């Protein structure tokens, strides 16, 4: 029987509730330590989720020396990811980190390279990939029934009154939220971005200090073009948090509302001014290994660490989604089309 994976949690803020709720249902994990710059936060998380025998502290290196874990869950702020990940790797630990992967592409490259040198798994909890609806869409596209994908359009319109630090952030939409959409676009299209043009602005009536709306055009591999339109200060008729999508293929089109709503049509009879179309139902998605949100990502990470397999959200792949974010920001700042490289 495989021994449980011993894990230290670094960073014990609000986001860790979703992680630890998932961990409760994964018996292959044993939490052995909780670390936060505020010790009471670490102690509170350990007690809240019943890990009363776990060590608690404020110093990650000391915790790793004391507990000798197999892995670290990095739930710190993006600016701390590079320090936490490199420390964990130096101690021989695998790492599953919060998104975004890093606060810069330079740091992301350093972390990915360090994991490869250490021979350890470094993955990102890109939990929206493990949503059953996006998996249902991906399976439908994989069937080839709408032909080769040519165009992916995604819209994100939500009037989010956060208050606090987001109201002051530069590039708040692109930096804080768009990683979800850009990573989803890669999953849906099966393609990677190699260039982008992006325009940001702050509409009249916005309650943000800086640009909270953006439009981006991504040139993808396989000749696919992906467009992103988004705003965090759009009142009314809001989309889901997963966006509203239209995917165009050479033989048809599918629309997804980001939740359970799908529409699809395929060419039934070509010819004439417009082809005759047939409505299609998307088959149900049946693979339990690729659903479950946070739980799905964490279970896949544990399985891969134990078997030597590669997680879908491995850092060396997820850096391509992060590159889309920083490419879009660079384009918005310079007003120029930007080449994207991982």
PDB file of N, CA and C in Angstrom, residues 3-13 15-36 41-57 60 63-64 66-75 94 96 125 298-299 301-302 306:
ATOM      1  N   UNK A   3       2.357   4.762   0.813  1.00  0.00           N
ATOM      2  CA  UNK A   3       2.318   5.619   1.993  1.00  0.00           C
ATOM      3  C   UNK A   3       1.696   6.966   1.641  1.00  0.00           C
ATOM      4  N   UNK A   4       0.963   7.588   2.600  1.00  0.00           N
ATOM      5  CA  UNK A   4       0.406   8.914   2.338  1.00  0.00           C
ATOM      6  C   UNK A   4       1.499   9.923   2.007  1.00  0.00           C
ATOM      7  N   UNK A   5       1.150  10.887   1.188  1.00  0.00           N
ATOM      8  CA  UNK A   5       2.066  11.962   0.834  1.00  0.00           C
ATOM      9  C   UNK A   5       2.087  12.967   1.981  1.00  0.00           C
ATOM     10  N   UNK A   6       3.256  13.177   2.571  1.00  0.00           N
ATOM     11  CA  UNK A   6       3.385  14.150   3.666  1.00  0.00           C
ATOM     12  C   UNK A   6       3.541  15.554   3.058  1.00  0.00           C
ATOM     13  N   UNK A   7       2.694  16.475   3.511  1.00  0.00           N
ATOM     14  CA  UNK A   7       2.608  17.795   2.879  1.00  0.00           C
ATOM     15  C   UNK A   7       2.694  18.902   3.922  1.00  0.00           C
ATOM     16  N   UNK A   8       3.428  19.962   3.569  1.00  0.00           N
ATOM     17  CA  UNK A   8       3.440  21.220   4.327  1.00  0.00           C
ATOM     18  C   UNK A   8       2.700  22.273   3.509  1.00  0.00           C
ATOM     19  N   UNK A   9       1.816  23.006   4.171  1.00  0.00           N
ATOM     20  CA  UNK A   9       1.098  24.115   3.541  1.00  0.00           C
ATOM     21  C   UNK A   9       1.822  25.416   3.849  1.00  0.00           C
ATOM     22  N   UNK A  10       2.236  26.137   2.801  1.00  0.00           N
ATOM     23  CA  UNK A  10       2.886  27.431   2.959  1.00  0.00           C
ATOM     24  C   UNK A  10       1.911  28.535   2.558  1.00  0.00           C
ATOM     25  N   UNK A  11       1.552  29.376   3.513  1.00  0.00           N
ATOM     26  CA  UNK A  11       0.534  30.396   3.290  1.00  0.00           C
ATOM     27  C   UNK A  11      -0.813  29.854   3.711  1.00  0.00           C
ATOM     28  N   UNK A  12      -1.463  30.520   4.649  1.00  0.00           N
ATOM     29  CA  UNK A  12      -2.705  29.990   5.225  1.00  0.00           C
ATOM     30  C   UNK A  12      -3.841  30.994   5.144  1.00  0.00           C
ATOM     31  N   UNK A  13      -3.878  31.752   4.051  1.00  0.00           N
ATOM     32  CA  UNK A  13      -4.931  32.745   3.856  1.00  0.00           C
ATOM     33  C   UNK A  13      -6.232  32.134   3.374  1.00  0.00           C
ATOM     34  N   UNK A  15      -7.654  31.601   0.508  1.00  0.00           N
ATOM     35  CA  UNK A  15      -7.704  30.661  -0.611  1.00  0.00           C
ATOM     36  C   UNK A  15      -7.499  29.229  -0.156  1.00  0.00           C
ATOM     37  N   UNK A  16      -6.866  29.030   1.007  1.00  0.00           N
ATOM     38  CA  UNK A  16      -6.544  27.672   1.441  1.00  0.00           C
ATOM     39  C   UNK A  16      -7.776  26.895   1.904  1.00  0.00           C
ATOM     40  N   UNK A  17      -8.882  27.575   2.130  1.00  0.00           N
ATOM     41  CA  UNK A  17     -10.099  26.841   2.495  1.00  0.00           C
ATOM     42  C   UNK A  17     -10.482  25.863   1.391  1.00  0.00           C
ATOM     43  N   UNK A  18     -10.423  26.318   0.132  1.00  0.00           N
ATOM     44  CA  UNK A  18     -10.774  25.431  -0.988  1.00  0.00           C
ATOM     45  C   UNK A  18      -9.803  24.262  -1.081  1.00  0.00           C
ATOM     46  N   UNK A  19      -8.538  24.521  -0.848  1.00  0.00           N
ATOM     47  CA  UNK A  19      -7.533  23.448  -0.889  1.00  0.00           C
ATOM     48  C   UNK A  19      -7.817  22.410   0.199  1.00  0.00           C
ATOM     49  N   UNK A  20      -8.012  22.886   1.416  1.00  0.00           N
ATOM     50  CA  UNK A  20      -8.123  21.962   2.545  1.00  0.00           C
ATOM     51  C   UNK A  20      -9.473  21.254   2.580  1.00  0.00           C
ATOM     52  N   UNK A  21     -10.507  21.882   2.041  1.00  0.00           N
ATOM     53  CA  UNK A  21     -11.781  21.168   1.893  1.00  0.00           C
ATOM     54  C   UNK A  21     -11.600  19.978   0.955  1.00  0.00           C
ATOM     55  N   UNK A  22     -10.802  20.177  -0.093  1.00  0.00           N
ATOM     56  CA  UNK A  22     -10.521  19.076  -1.021  1.00  0.00           C
ATOM     57  C   UNK A  22      -9.661  18.007  -0.361  1.00  0.00           C
ATOM     58  N   UNK A  23      -8.658  18.436   0.391  1.00  0.00           N
ATOM     59  CA  UNK A  23      -7.736  17.494   1.032  1.00  0.00           C
ATOM     60  C   UNK A  23      -8.478  16.569   1.997  1.00  0.00           C
ATOM     61  N   UNK A  24      -9.553  17.057   2.628  1.00  0.00           N
ATOM     62  CA  UNK A  24     -10.328  16.229   3.554  1.00  0.00           C
ATOM     63  C   UNK A  24     -10.795  14.931   2.902  1.00  0.00           C
ATOM     64  N   UNK A  25     -10.985  14.974   1.584  1.00  0.00           N
ATOM     65  CA  UNK A  25     -11.502  13.813   0.860  1.00  0.00           C
ATOM     66  C   UNK A  25     -10.423  13.062   0.086  1.00  0.00           C
ATOM     67  N   UNK A  26      -9.157  13.336   0.422  1.00  0.00           N
ATOM     68  CA  UNK A  26      -8.038  12.671  -0.256  1.00  0.00           C
ATOM     69  C   UNK A  26      -7.186  11.989   0.800  1.00  0.00           C
ATOM     70  N   UNK A  27      -7.483  10.742   1.130  1.00  0.00           N
ATOM     71  CA  UNK A  27      -6.760  10.062   2.208  1.00  0.00           C
ATOM     72  C   UNK A  27      -5.288   9.833   1.910  1.00  0.00           C
ATOM     73  N   UNK A  28      -4.882  10.008   0.654  1.00  0.00           N
ATOM     74  CA  UNK A  28      -3.476   9.825   0.297  1.00  0.00           C
ATOM     75  C   UNK A  28      -2.591  10.973   0.777  1.00  0.00           C
ATOM     76  N   UNK A  29      -3.186  11.996   1.419  1.00  0.00           N
ATOM     77  CA  UNK A  29      -2.430  13.167   1.887  1.00  0.00           C
ATOM     78  C   UNK A  29      -2.437  13.212   3.411  1.00  0.00           C
ATOM     79  N   UNK A  30      -1.259  13.472   3.976  1.00  0.00           N
ATOM     80  CA  UNK A  30      -1.119  13.729   5.409  1.00  0.00           C
ATOM     81  C   UNK A  30      -0.490  15.106   5.586  1.00  0.00           C
ATOM     82  N   UNK A  31      -1.232  16.037   6.147  1.00  0.00           N
ATOM     83  CA  UNK A  31      -0.706  17.370   6.395  1.00  0.00           C
ATOM     84  C   UNK A  31       0.176  17.324   7.639  1.00  0.00           C
ATOM     85  N   UNK A  32       1.455  17.648   7.468  1.00  0.00           N
ATOM     86  CA  UNK A  32       2.390  17.574   8.590  1.00  0.00           C
ATOM     87  C   UNK A  32       2.838  18.941   9.075  1.00  0.00           C
ATOM     88  N   UNK A  33       2.523  20.015   8.330  1.00  0.00           N
ATOM     89  CA  UNK A  33       2.953  21.340   8.754  1.00  0.00           C
ATOM     90  C   UNK A  33       2.154  22.448   8.114  1.00  0.00           C
ATOM     91  N   UNK A  34       1.997  23.546   8.861  1.00  0.00           N
ATOM     92  CA  UNK A  34       1.296  24.732   8.385  1.00  0.00           C
ATOM     93  C   UNK A  34       2.189  25.934   8.678  1.00  0.00           C
ATOM     94  N   UNK A  35       2.481  26.725   7.628  1.00  0.00           N
ATOM     95  CA  UNK A  35       3.392  27.864   7.756  1.00  0.00           C
ATOM     96  C   UNK A  35       2.712  29.126   7.262  1.00  0.00           C
ATOM     97  N   UNK A  36       2.841  30.201   8.014  1.00  0.00           N
ATOM     98  CA  UNK A  36       2.347  31.512   7.588  1.00  0.00           C
ATOM     99  C   UNK A  36       3.147  32.573   8.324  1.00  0.00           C
ATOM    100  N   UNK A  41      -2.573  32.477  12.039  1.00  0.00           N
ATOM    101  CA  UNK A  41      -3.280  32.048  10.824  1.00  0.00           C
ATOM    102  C   UNK A  41      -2.972  30.586  10.525  1.00  0.00           C
ATOM    103  N   UNK A  42      -1.701  30.211  10.664  1.00  0.00           N
ATOM    104  CA  UNK A  42      -1.316  28.824  10.445  1.00  0.00           C
ATOM    105  C   UNK A  42      -1.972  27.913  11.473  1.00  0.00           C
ATOM    106  N   UNK A  43      -1.946  28.321  12.728  1.00  0.00           N
ATOM    107  CA  UNK A  43      -2.540  27.503  13.777  1.00  0.00           C
ATOM    108  C   UNK A  43      -4.050  27.368  13.571  1.00  0.00           C
ATOM    109  N   UNK A  44      -4.677  28.473  13.180  1.00  0.00           N
ATOM    110  CA  UNK A  44      -6.108  28.448  12.961  1.00  0.00           C
ATOM    111  C   UNK A  44      -6.514  27.498  11.858  1.00  0.00           C
ATOM    112  N   UNK A  45      -5.761  27.481  10.745  1.00  0.00           N
ATOM    113  CA  UNK A  45      -6.070  26.572   9.643  1.00  0.00           C
ATOM    114  C   UNK A  45      -5.895  25.118  10.079  1.00  0.00           C
ATOM    115  N   UNK A  46      -4.816  24.830  10.781  1.00  0.00           N
ATOM    116  CA  UNK A  46      -4.574  23.460  11.235  1.00  0.00           C
ATOM    117  C   UNK A  46      -5.704  22.977  12.133  1.00  0.00           C
ATOM    118  N   UNK A  47      -6.129  23.818  13.043  1.00  0.00           N
ATOM    119  CA  UNK A  47      -7.189  23.432  13.968  1.00  0.00           C
ATOM    120  C   UNK A  47      -8.540  23.336  13.267  1.00  0.00           C
ATOM    121  N   UNK A  48      -8.798  24.273  12.354  1.00  0.00           N
ATOM    122  CA  UNK A  48     -10.083  24.301  11.662  1.00  0.00           C
ATOM    123  C   UNK A  48     -10.336  23.012  10.892  1.00  0.00           C
ATOM    124  N   UNK A  49      -9.280  22.435  10.315  1.00  0.00           N
ATOM    125  CA  UNK A  49      -9.454  21.258   9.471  1.00  0.00           C
ATOM    126  C   UNK A  49      -8.991  19.970  10.148  1.00  0.00           C
ATOM    127  N   UNK A  50      -8.775  20.043  11.450  1.00  0.00           N
ATOM    128  CA  UNK A  50      -8.546  18.828  12.220  1.00  0.00           C
ATOM    129  C   UNK A  50      -7.140  18.278  12.199  1.00  0.00           C
ATOM    130  N   UNK A  51      -6.161  19.065  11.741  1.00  0.00           N
ATOM    131  CA  UNK A  51      -4.780  18.589  11.701  1.00  0.00           C
ATOM    132  C   UNK A  51      -4.054  19.076  12.958  1.00  0.00           C
ATOM    133  N   UNK A  52      -4.568  18.672  14.119  1.00  0.00           N
ATOM    134  CA  UNK A  52      -4.061  19.191  15.393  1.00  0.00           C
ATOM    135  C   UNK A  52      -2.674  18.648  15.737  1.00  0.00           C
ATOM    136  N   UNK A  53      -2.258  17.557  15.097  1.00  0.00           N
ATOM    137  CA  UNK A  53      -0.923  17.006  15.353  1.00  0.00           C
ATOM    138  C   UNK A  53       0.141  17.618  14.442  1.00  0.00           C
ATOM    139  N   UNK A  54      -0.282  18.420  13.464  1.00  0.00           N
ATOM    140  CA  UNK A  54       0.672  19.017  12.530  1.00  0.00           C
ATOM    141  C   UNK A  54       1.467  20.123  13.204  1.00  0.00           C
ATOM    142  N   UNK A  55       2.692  20.318  12.733  1.00  0.00           N
ATOM    143  CA  UNK A  55       3.527  21.405  13.230  1.00  0.00           C
ATOM    144  C   UNK A  55       3.029  22.736  12.679  1.00  0.00           C
ATOM    145  N   UNK A  56       3.280  23.794  13.424  1.00  0.00           N
ATOM    146  CA  UNK A  56       2.862  25.144  13.045  1.00  0.00           C
ATOM    147  C   UNK A  56       4.059  26.071  13.193  1.00  0.00           C
ATOM    148  N   UNK A  57       4.248  26.986  12.232  1.00  0.00           N
ATOM    149  CA  UNK A  57       5.365  27.905  12.343  1.00  0.00           C
ATOM    150  C   UNK A  57       5.306  29.035  11.346  1.00  0.00           C
ATOM    151  N   UNK A  60       9.523  28.723   6.759  1.00  0.00           N
ATOM    152  CA  UNK A  60       9.352  27.557   5.894  1.00  0.00           C
ATOM    153  C   UNK A  60      10.565  26.633   5.949  1.00  0.00           C
ATOM    154  N   UNK A  63      10.572  24.623   9.045  1.00  0.00           N
ATOM    155  CA  UNK A  63       9.494  23.631   9.011  1.00  0.00           C
ATOM    156  C   UNK A  63       9.884  22.431   8.159  1.00  0.00           C
ATOM    157  N   UNK A  64      10.498  22.692   7.015  1.00  0.00           N
ATOM    158  CA  UNK A  64      10.897  21.599   6.131  1.00  0.00           C
ATOM    159  C   UNK A  64      11.998  20.754   6.771  1.00  0.00           C
ATOM    160  N   UNK A  66      12.312  20.257   9.911  1.00  0.00           N
ATOM    161  CA  UNK A  66      11.736  19.527  11.045  1.00  0.00           C
ATOM    162  C   UNK A  66      10.804  18.398  10.615  1.00  0.00           C
ATOM    163  N   UNK A  67      10.096  18.578   9.491  1.00  0.00           N
ATOM    164  CA  UNK A  67       9.038  17.621   9.132  1.00  0.00           C
ATOM    165  C   UNK A  67       9.388  16.698   7.978  1.00  0.00           C
ATOM    166  N   UNK A  68      10.370  17.073   7.160  1.00  0.00           N
ATOM    167  CA  UNK A  68      10.796  16.260   6.011  1.00  0.00           C
ATOM    168  C   UNK A  68       9.609  15.818   5.139  1.00  0.00           C
ATOM    169  N   UNK A  69       8.837  16.772   4.628  1.00  0.00           N
ATOM    170  CA  UNK A  69       7.662  16.408   3.824  1.00  0.00           C
ATOM    171  C   UNK A  69       8.046  15.941   2.420  1.00  0.00           C
ATOM    172  N   UNK A  70       7.085  15.304   1.766  1.00  0.00           N
ATOM    173  CA  UNK A  70       7.257  14.923   0.369  1.00  0.00           C
ATOM    174  C   UNK A  70       6.931  16.078  -0.569  1.00  0.00           C
ATOM    175  N   UNK A  71       6.034  16.970  -0.135  1.00  0.00           N
ATOM    176  CA  UNK A  71       5.555  18.034  -1.024  1.00  0.00           C
ATOM    177  C   UNK A  71       5.187  19.268  -0.226  1.00  0.00           C
ATOM    178  N   UNK A  72       5.179  20.385  -0.926  1.00  0.00           N
ATOM    179  CA  UNK A  72       4.730  21.661  -0.368  1.00  0.00           C
ATOM    180  C   UNK A  72       3.586  22.176  -1.215  1.00  0.00           C
ATOM    181  N   UNK A  73       2.520  22.596  -0.557  1.00  0.00           N
ATOM    182  CA  UNK A  73       1.438  23.316  -1.215  1.00  0.00           C
ATOM    183  C   UNK A  73       1.694  24.807  -1.009  1.00  0.00           C
ATOM    184  N   UNK A  74       1.962  25.526  -2.087  1.00  0.00           N
ATOM    185  CA  UNK A  74       2.310  26.947  -2.012  1.00  0.00           C
ATOM    186  C   UNK A  74       1.075  27.801  -2.248  1.00  0.00           C
ATOM    187  N   UNK A  75       0.535  28.338  -1.173  1.00  0.00           N
ATOM    188  CA  UNK A  75      -0.648  29.207  -1.256  1.00  0.00           C
ATOM    189  C   UNK A  75      -0.308  30.624  -0.830  1.00  0.00           C
ATOM    190  N   UNK A  94       8.416  18.025  -3.818  1.00  0.00           N
ATOM    191  CA  UNK A  94       7.574  18.385  -4.948  1.00  0.00           C
ATOM    192  C   UNK A  94       6.744  19.599  -4.539  1.00  0.00           C
ATOM    193  N   UNK A  96       3.089  21.929  -5.421  1.00  0.00           N
ATOM    194  CA  UNK A  96       1.860  22.319  -6.112  1.00  0.00           C
ATOM    195  C   UNK A  96       1.538  23.724  -5.655  1.00  0.00           C
ATOM    196  N   UNK A 125      -2.146  24.794  -9.544  1.00  0.00           N
ATOM    197  CA  UNK A 125      -3.526  24.368  -9.324  1.00  0.00           C
ATOM    198  C   UNK A 125      -4.465  25.154 -10.245  1.00  0.00           C
ATOM    199  N   UNK A 298      -5.540  18.324  -7.221  1.00  0.00           N
ATOM    200  CA  UNK A 298      -4.710  17.791  -6.135  1.00  0.00           C
ATOM    201  C   UNK A 298      -4.586  16.274  -6.241  1.00  0.00           C
ATOM    202  N   UNK A 299      -5.689  15.579  -6.535  1.00  0.00           N
ATOM    203  CA  UNK A 299      -5.617  14.127  -6.690  1.00  0.00           C
ATOM    204  C   UNK A 299      -4.690  13.737  -7.841  1.00  0.00           C
ATOM    205  N   UNK A 301      -2.179  15.498  -8.971  1.00  0.00           N
ATOM    206  CA  UNK A 301      -0.820  15.794  -8.516  1.00  0.00           C
ATOM    207  C   UNK A 301      -0.284  14.658  -7.651  1.00  0.00           C
ATOM    208  N   UNK A 302      -1.080  14.201  -6.693  1.00  0.00           N
ATOM    209  CA  UNK A 302      -0.652  13.109  -5.815  1.00  0.00           C
ATOM    210  C   UNK A 302      -0.373  11.848  -6.636  1.00  0.00           C
ATOM    211  N   UNK A 306       3.296   9.971  -7.011  1.00  0.00           N
ATOM    212  CA  UNK A 306       3.447   8.577  -6.572  1.00  0.00           C
ATOM    213  C   UNK A 306       3.826   7.630  -7.707  1.00  0.00           C
TER     214      UNK A 306
END
